Tab-separated table of C-alpha atoms in Angstrom:
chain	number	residue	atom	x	y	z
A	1	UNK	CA	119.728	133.398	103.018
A	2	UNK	CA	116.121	133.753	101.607
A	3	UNK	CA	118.035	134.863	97.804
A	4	UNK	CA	119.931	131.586	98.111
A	5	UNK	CA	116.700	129.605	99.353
A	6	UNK	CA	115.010	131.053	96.268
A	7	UNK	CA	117.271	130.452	93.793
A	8	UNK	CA	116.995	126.583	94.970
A	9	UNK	CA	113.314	126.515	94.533
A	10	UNK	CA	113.963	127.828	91.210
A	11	UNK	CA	115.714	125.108	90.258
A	12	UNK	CA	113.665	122.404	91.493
A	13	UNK	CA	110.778	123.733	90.044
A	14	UNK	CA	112.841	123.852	86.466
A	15	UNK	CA	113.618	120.078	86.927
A	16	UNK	CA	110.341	119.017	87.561
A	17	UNK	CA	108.643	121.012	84.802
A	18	UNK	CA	111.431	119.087	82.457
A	19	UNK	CA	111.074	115.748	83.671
A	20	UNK	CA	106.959	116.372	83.897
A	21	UNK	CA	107.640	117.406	79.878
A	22	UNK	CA	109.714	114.231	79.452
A	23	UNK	CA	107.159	111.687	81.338
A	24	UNK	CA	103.690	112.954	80.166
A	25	UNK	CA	103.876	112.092	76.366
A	26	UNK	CA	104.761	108.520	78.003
A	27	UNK	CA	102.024	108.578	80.168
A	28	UNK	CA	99.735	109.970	77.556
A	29	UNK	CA	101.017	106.846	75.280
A	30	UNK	CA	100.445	104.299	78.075
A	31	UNK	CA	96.790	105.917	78.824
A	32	UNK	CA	94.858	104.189	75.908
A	33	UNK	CA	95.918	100.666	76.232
A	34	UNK	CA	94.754	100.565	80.169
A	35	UNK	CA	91.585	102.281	79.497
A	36	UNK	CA	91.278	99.807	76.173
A	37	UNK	CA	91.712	96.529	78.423
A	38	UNK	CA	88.266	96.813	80.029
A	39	UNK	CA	86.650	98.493	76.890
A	40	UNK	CA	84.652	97.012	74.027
A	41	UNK	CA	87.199	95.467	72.341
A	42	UNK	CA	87.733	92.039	72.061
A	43	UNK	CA	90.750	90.167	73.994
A	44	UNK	CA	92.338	89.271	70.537
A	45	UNK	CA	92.906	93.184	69.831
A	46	UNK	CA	94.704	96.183	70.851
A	47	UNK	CA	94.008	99.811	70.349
A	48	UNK	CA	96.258	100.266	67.455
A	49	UNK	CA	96.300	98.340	64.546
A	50	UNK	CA	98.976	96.522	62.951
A	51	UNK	CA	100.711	95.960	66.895
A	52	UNK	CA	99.129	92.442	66.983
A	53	UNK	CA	101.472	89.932	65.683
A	54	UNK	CA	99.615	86.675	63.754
A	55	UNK	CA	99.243	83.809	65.354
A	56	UNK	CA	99.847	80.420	64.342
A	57	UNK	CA	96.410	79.924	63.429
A	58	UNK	CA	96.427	82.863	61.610
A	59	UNK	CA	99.585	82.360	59.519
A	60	UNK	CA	98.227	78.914	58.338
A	61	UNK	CA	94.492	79.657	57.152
A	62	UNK	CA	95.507	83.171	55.795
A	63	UNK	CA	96.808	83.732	52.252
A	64	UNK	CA	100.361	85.630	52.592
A	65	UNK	CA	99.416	88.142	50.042
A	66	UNK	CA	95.755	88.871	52.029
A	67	UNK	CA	97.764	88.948	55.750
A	68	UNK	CA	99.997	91.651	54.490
A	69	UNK	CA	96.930	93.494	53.209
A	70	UNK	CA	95.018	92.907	56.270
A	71	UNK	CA	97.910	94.189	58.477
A	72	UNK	CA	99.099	97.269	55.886
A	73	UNK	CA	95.886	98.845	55.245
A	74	UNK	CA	94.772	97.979	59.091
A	75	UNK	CA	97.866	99.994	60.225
A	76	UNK	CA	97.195	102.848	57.714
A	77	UNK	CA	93.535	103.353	59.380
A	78	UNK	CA	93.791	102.437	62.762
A	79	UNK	CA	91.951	99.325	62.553
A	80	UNK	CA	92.386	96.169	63.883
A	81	UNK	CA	93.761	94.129	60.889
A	82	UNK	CA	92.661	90.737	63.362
A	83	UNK	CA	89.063	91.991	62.937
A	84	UNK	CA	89.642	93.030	59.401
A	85	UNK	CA	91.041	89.654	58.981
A	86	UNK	CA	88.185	87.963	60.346
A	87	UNK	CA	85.265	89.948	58.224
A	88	UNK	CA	87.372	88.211	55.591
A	89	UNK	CA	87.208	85.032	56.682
A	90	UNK	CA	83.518	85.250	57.641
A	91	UNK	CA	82.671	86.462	54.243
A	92	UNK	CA	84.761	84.966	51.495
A	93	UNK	CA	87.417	82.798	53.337
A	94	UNK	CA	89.568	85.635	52.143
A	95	UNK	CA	88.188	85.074	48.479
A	96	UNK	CA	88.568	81.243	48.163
A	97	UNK	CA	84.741	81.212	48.301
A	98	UNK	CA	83.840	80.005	44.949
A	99	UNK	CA	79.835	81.471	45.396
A	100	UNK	CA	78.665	83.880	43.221
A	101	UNK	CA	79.668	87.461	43.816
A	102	UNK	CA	83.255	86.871	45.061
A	103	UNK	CA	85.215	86.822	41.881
A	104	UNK	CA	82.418	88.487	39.591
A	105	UNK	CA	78.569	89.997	39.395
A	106	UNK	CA	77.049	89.636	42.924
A	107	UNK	CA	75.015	87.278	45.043
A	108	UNK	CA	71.673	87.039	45.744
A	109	UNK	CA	72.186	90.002	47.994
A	110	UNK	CA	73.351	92.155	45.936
A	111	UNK	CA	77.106	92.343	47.340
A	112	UNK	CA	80.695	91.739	45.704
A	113	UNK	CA	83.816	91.017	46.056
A	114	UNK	CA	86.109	89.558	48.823
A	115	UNK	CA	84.897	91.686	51.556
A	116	UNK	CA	81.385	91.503	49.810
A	117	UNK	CA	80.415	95.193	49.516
A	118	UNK	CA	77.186	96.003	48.457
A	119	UNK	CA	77.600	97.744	44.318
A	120	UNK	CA	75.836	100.690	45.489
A	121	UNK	CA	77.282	101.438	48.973
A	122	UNK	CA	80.854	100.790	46.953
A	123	UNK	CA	79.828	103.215	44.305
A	124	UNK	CA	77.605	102.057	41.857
A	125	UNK	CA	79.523	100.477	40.146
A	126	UNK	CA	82.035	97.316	40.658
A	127	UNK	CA	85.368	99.464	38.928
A	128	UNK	CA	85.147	103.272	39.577
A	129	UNK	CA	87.715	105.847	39.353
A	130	UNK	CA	88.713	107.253	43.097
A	131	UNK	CA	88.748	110.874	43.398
A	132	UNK	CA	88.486	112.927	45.868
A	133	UNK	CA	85.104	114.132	45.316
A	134	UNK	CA	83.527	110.104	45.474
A	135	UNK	CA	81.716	109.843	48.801
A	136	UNK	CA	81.474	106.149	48.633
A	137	UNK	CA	83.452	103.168	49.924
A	138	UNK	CA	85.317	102.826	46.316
A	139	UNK	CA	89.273	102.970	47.421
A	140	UNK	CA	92.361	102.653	45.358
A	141	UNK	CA	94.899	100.412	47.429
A	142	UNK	CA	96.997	99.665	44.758
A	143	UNK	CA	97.513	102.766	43.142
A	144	UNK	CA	96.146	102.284	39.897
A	145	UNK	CA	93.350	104.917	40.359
A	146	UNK	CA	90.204	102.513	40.314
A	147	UNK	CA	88.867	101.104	42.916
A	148	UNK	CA	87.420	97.757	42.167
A	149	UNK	CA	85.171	95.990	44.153
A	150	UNK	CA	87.163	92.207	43.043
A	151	UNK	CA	90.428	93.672	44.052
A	152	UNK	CA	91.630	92.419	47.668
A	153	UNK	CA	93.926	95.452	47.791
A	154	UNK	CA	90.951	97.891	46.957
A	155	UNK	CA	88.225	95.835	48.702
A	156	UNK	CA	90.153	95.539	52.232
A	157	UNK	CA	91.056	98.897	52.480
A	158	UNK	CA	87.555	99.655	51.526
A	159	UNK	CA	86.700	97.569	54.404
A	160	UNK	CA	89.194	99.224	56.536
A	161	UNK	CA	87.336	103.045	56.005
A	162	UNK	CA	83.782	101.143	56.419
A	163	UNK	CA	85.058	100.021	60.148
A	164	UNK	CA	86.827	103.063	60.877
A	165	UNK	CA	84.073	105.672	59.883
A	166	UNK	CA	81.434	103.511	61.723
A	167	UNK	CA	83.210	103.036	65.260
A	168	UNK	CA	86.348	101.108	65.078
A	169	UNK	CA	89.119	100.633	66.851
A	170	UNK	CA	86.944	101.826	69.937
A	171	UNK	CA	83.717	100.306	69.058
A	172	UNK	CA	84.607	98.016	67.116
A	173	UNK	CA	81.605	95.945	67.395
A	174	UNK	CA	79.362	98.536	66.968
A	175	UNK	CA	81.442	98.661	63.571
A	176	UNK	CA	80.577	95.552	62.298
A	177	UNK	CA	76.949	95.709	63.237
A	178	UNK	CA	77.140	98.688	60.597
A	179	UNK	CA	78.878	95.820	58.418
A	180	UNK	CA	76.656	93.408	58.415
A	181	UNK	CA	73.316	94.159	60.761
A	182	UNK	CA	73.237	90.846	62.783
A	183	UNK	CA	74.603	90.315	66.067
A	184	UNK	CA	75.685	86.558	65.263
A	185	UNK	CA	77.658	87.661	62.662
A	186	UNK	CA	79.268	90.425	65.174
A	187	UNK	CA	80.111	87.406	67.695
A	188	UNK	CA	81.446	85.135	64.704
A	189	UNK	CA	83.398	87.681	63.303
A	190	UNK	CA	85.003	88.862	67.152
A	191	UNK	CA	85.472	85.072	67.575
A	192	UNK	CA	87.766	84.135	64.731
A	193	UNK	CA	89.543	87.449	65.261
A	194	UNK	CA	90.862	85.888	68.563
A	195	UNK	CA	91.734	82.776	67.094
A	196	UNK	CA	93.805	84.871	64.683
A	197	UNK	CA	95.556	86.829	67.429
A	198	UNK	CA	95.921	83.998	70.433
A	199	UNK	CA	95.505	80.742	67.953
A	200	UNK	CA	93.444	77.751	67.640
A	201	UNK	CA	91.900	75.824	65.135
A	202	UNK	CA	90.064	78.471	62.716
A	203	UNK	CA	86.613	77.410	61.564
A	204	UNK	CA	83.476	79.749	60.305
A	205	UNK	CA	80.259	78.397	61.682
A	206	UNK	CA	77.204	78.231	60.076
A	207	UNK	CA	75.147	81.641	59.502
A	208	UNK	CA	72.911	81.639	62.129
A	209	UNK	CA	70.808	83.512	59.477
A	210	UNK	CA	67.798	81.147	58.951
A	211	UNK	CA	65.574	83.375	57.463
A	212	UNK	CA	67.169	82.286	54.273
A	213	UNK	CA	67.057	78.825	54.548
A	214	UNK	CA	63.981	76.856	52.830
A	215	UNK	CA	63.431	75.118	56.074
A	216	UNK	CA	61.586	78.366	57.082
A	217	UNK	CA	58.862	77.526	54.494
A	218	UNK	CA	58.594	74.000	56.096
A	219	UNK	CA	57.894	75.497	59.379
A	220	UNK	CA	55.571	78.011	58.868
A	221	UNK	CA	52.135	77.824	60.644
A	222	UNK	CA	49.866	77.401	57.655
A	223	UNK	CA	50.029	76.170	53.642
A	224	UNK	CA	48.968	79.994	53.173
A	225	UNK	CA	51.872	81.444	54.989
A	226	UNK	CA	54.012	78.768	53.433
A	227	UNK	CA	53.011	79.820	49.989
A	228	UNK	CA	53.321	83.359	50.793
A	229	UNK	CA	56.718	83.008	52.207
A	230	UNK	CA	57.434	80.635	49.581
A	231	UNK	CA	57.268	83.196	46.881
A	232	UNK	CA	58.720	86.044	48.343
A	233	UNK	CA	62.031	84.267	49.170
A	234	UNK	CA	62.657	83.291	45.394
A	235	UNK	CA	62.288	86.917	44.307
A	236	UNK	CA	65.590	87.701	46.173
A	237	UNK	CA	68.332	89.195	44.075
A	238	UNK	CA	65.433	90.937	41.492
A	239	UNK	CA	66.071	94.438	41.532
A	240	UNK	CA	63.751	97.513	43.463
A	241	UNK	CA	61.346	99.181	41.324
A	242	UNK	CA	59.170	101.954	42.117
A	243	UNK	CA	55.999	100.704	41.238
A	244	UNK	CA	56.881	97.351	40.523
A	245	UNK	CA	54.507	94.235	41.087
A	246	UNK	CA	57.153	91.603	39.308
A	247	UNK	CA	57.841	89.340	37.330
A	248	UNK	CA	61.287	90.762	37.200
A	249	UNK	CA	61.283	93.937	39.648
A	250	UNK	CA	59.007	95.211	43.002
A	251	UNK	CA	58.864	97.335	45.317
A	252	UNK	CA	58.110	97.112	49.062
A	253	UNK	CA	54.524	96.380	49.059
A	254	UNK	CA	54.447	95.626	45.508
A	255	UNK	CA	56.553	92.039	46.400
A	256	UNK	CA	54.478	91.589	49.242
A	257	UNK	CA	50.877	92.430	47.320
A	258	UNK	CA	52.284	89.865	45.041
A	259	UNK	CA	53.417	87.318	47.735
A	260	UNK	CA	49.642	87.343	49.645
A	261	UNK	CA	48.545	86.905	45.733
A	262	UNK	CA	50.411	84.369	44.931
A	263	UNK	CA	48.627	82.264	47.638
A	264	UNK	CA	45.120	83.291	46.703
A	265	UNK	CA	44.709	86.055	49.007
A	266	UNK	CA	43.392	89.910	47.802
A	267	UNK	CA	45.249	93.000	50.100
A	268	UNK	CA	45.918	96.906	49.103
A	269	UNK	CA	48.512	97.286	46.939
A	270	UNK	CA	50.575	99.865	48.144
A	271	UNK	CA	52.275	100.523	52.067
A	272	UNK	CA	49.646	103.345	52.510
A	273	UNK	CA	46.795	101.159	51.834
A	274	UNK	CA	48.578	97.938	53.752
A	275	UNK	CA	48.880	99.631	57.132
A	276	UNK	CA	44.834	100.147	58.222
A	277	UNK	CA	44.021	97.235	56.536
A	278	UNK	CA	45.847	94.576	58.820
A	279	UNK	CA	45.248	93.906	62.136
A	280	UNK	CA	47.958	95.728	64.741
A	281	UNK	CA	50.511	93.283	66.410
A	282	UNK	CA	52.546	94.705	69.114
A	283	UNK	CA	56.146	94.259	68.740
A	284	UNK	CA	57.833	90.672	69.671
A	285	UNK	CA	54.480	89.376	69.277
A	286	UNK	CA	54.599	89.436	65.006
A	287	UNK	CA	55.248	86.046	63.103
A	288	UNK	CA	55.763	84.774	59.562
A	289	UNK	CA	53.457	86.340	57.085
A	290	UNK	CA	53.124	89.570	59.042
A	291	UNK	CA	54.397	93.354	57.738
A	292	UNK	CA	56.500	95.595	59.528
A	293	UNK	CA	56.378	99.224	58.985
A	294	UNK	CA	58.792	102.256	59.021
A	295	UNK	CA	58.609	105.762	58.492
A	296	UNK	CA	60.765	106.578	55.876
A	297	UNK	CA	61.019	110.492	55.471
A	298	UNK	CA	59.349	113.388	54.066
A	299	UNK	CA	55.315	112.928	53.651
A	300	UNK	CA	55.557	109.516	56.042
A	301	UNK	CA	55.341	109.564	59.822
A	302	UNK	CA	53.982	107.146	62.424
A	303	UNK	CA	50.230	107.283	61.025
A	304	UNK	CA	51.309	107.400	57.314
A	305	UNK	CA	54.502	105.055	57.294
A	306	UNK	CA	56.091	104.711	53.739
A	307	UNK	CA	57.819	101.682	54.128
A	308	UNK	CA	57.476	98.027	54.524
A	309	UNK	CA	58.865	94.266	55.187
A	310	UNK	CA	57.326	91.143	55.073
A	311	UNK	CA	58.278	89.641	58.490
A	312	UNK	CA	60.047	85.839	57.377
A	313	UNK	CA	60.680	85.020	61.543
A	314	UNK	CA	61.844	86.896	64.342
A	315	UNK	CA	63.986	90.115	63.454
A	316	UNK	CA	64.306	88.853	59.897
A	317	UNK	CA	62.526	90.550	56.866
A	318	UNK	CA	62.286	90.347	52.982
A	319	UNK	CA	63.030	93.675	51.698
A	320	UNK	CA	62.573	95.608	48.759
A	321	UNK	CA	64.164	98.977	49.951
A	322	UNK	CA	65.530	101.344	47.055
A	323	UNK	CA	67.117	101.409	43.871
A	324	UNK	CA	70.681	102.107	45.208
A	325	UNK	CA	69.722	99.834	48.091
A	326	UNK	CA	70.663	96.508	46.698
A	327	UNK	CA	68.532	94.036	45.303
A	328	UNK	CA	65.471	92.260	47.015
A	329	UNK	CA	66.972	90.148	50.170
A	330	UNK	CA	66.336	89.367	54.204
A	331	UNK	CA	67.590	91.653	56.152
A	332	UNK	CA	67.501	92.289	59.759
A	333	UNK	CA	64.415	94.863	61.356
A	334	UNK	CA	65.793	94.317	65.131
A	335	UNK	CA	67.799	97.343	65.839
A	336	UNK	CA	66.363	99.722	62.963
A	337	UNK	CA	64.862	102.776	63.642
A	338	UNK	CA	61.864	104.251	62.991
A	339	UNK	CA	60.067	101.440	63.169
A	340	UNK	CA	56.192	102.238	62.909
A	341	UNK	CA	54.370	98.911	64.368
A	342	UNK	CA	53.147	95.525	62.952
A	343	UNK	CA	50.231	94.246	61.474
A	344	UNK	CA	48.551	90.873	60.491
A	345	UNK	CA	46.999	90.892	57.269
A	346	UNK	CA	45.459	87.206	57.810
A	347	UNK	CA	43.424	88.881	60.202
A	348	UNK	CA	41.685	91.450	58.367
A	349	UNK	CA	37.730	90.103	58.025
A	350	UNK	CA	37.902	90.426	54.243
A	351	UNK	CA	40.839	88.074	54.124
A	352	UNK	CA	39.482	85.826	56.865
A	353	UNK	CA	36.835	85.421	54.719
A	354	UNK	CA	39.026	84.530	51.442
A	355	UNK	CA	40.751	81.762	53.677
A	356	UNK	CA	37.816	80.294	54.526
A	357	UNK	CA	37.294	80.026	50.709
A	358	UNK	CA	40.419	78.460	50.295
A	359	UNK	CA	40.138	76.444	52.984
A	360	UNK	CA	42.537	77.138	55.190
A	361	UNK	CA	41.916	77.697	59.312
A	362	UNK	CA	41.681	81.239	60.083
A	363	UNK	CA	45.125	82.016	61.752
């Protein structure tokens, strides 16, 4: 009796461990799609890429040739080719943009291309041969062995690693922060990606980016500031140069040196001599015509920073950062690290004394 009782727990327990071997890999399928429903992602995506059929919407505003690129190279990385899609859209309207930069040389930024890669973080060059040993975001997605930076095929599944390395499918907006570091454009991009996937009339909204719109000059609080801000947004797209003071090339305190100059005001020359000399601002407190400081490395630190931006309005910055950095342009300071402090030059006594000179109320 207790050898037959045995032998039939024997053979329930075999059943079970082959149905458990059966239903697991199901279960383990099922698992990332319920814990991806109350993630980060949007409601437009799932966790794999390529799944998401195209909606309506999607079919209409998107080139054929561009939605099967979106969708293959998507797939291939595990990204969502809606959110690929949508970087697209927000940059180049999938390269019917007819700005400078999209179909050749780059915009005032410094970027390229339909997915409007910056030349250096694509490889320093706009056509490079892919090997295996480039570290960049150069890719080869139509075989020929170059990737170029005009190519949709090599551009989008450049864009695809850029996502994927930096947080996407899981994260993807922490991805496209990486992309382009502005949370507006993160919302925009997350916004026409659900129009792709659910439908609805597709349009890109302004850039909320009005740093780089003149009107900023209009509004500033003073004719100095104006001035100052004036000439420091024209030198966008001039390249970084150690050293440099312009016409043609600066570096990060040289544009600025030459922006305060270029309204009749005096100030040290380099970021070592521009951080005693203004006045400390504590952060969310700084305005137009104020410098923000980072510590950038070896030999800088929080009382020596190496690094500076001249503050254009809140979170927004002109920037003259490296050589392989990209050209001069605004860029974002809100969510950067290492950031050192802020400082008003205006309210140094030796410049106080310059404006009264010029004439202008002491800010």
């Amino acid at each position: 009796m207790n050898r037959t009782r045995a032998v039939v727990a024997a053979v329930v327990a075999g059943v079970l461990v082959l149905l458990l071997a059966i239903i697991s890999p199901m279960l383990m399928t099922s698992i990332p799609s319920i814990i991806g429903s109350g993630g980060e992602l949007p409601d437009c995506t799932d966790d794999g890429a390529g799944v998401q059929e195209a909606s309506d919407s999607a079919a209409a505003d998107i080139p054929s040739e561009y939605l099967k690129l979106y969708k293959e190279h998507g797939e291939k990385l595990g990204v969502q080719w809606t959110i690929l899609a949508a970087v697209g859209k927000r940059e180049t309207d999938h390269g019917r943009s007819t700005l400078p930069g999209v179909k050749s040389g780059t915009n005032y930024a410094g970027a390229a291309g339909p997915m409007q890669f910056l030349i250096s973080t694509w490889g320093g060059r706009a056509r490079i041969p892919v090997s295996s040993r480039f570290n960049g975001y150069a890719s080869d997605g139509d075989g020929d062995g170059v990737g170029d930076v005009y190519n949709p095929a090599d551009a989008i599944l450049g864009a695809a690693k850029m996502l994927k390395r930096n947080g996407a499918p899981e994260n993807v907006r922490r991805a496209l922060f990486v992309y382009n570091r502005a949370w507006w454009y993160v919302d925009q991009v997350e916004e026409i990606a659900r129009k792709y996937a659910e439908s609805g009339e597709v349009e890109v909204p302004p850039e909320a980016d009005d740093a780089c719109d003149e009107p900023l000059v209009e509004a500033a609080p003073s004719d100095v500031v104006a001035k100052i801000l004036g000439f420091a947004l024209d030198q966008r797209g001039k390249p970084y140069l150690w050293g440099g003071t312009g016409p043609d090339a600066f570096d990060c305190s040289g544009i600025i040196y030459a922006a305060y100059r270029h309204a009749g005001l005096s100030i040290p020359r380099t970021t070592f001599g521009q951080w005693p000399f203004g006045v400390k601002i504590q952060q969310g407190d700084e305005q137009p015509g104020d410098l923000v400081f980072f510590d950038s490395g070896p030999g800088t630190g929080p009382d020596r920073p190496g690094h500076v931006g001249l503050v254009v309005s809140k979170g927004k910055m002109v920037e003259a950062r490296c050589r392989l950095c990209g050209p001069i342009k605004v860029t974002s300071y809100e969510g950067r690290d290492k950031i050192v402090g802020f400082t008003r030059p205006l309210q140094n006594p030796d410049v106080q004394g310059q404006l009264a000179k010029l004439g202008d109320p002491a800010l």
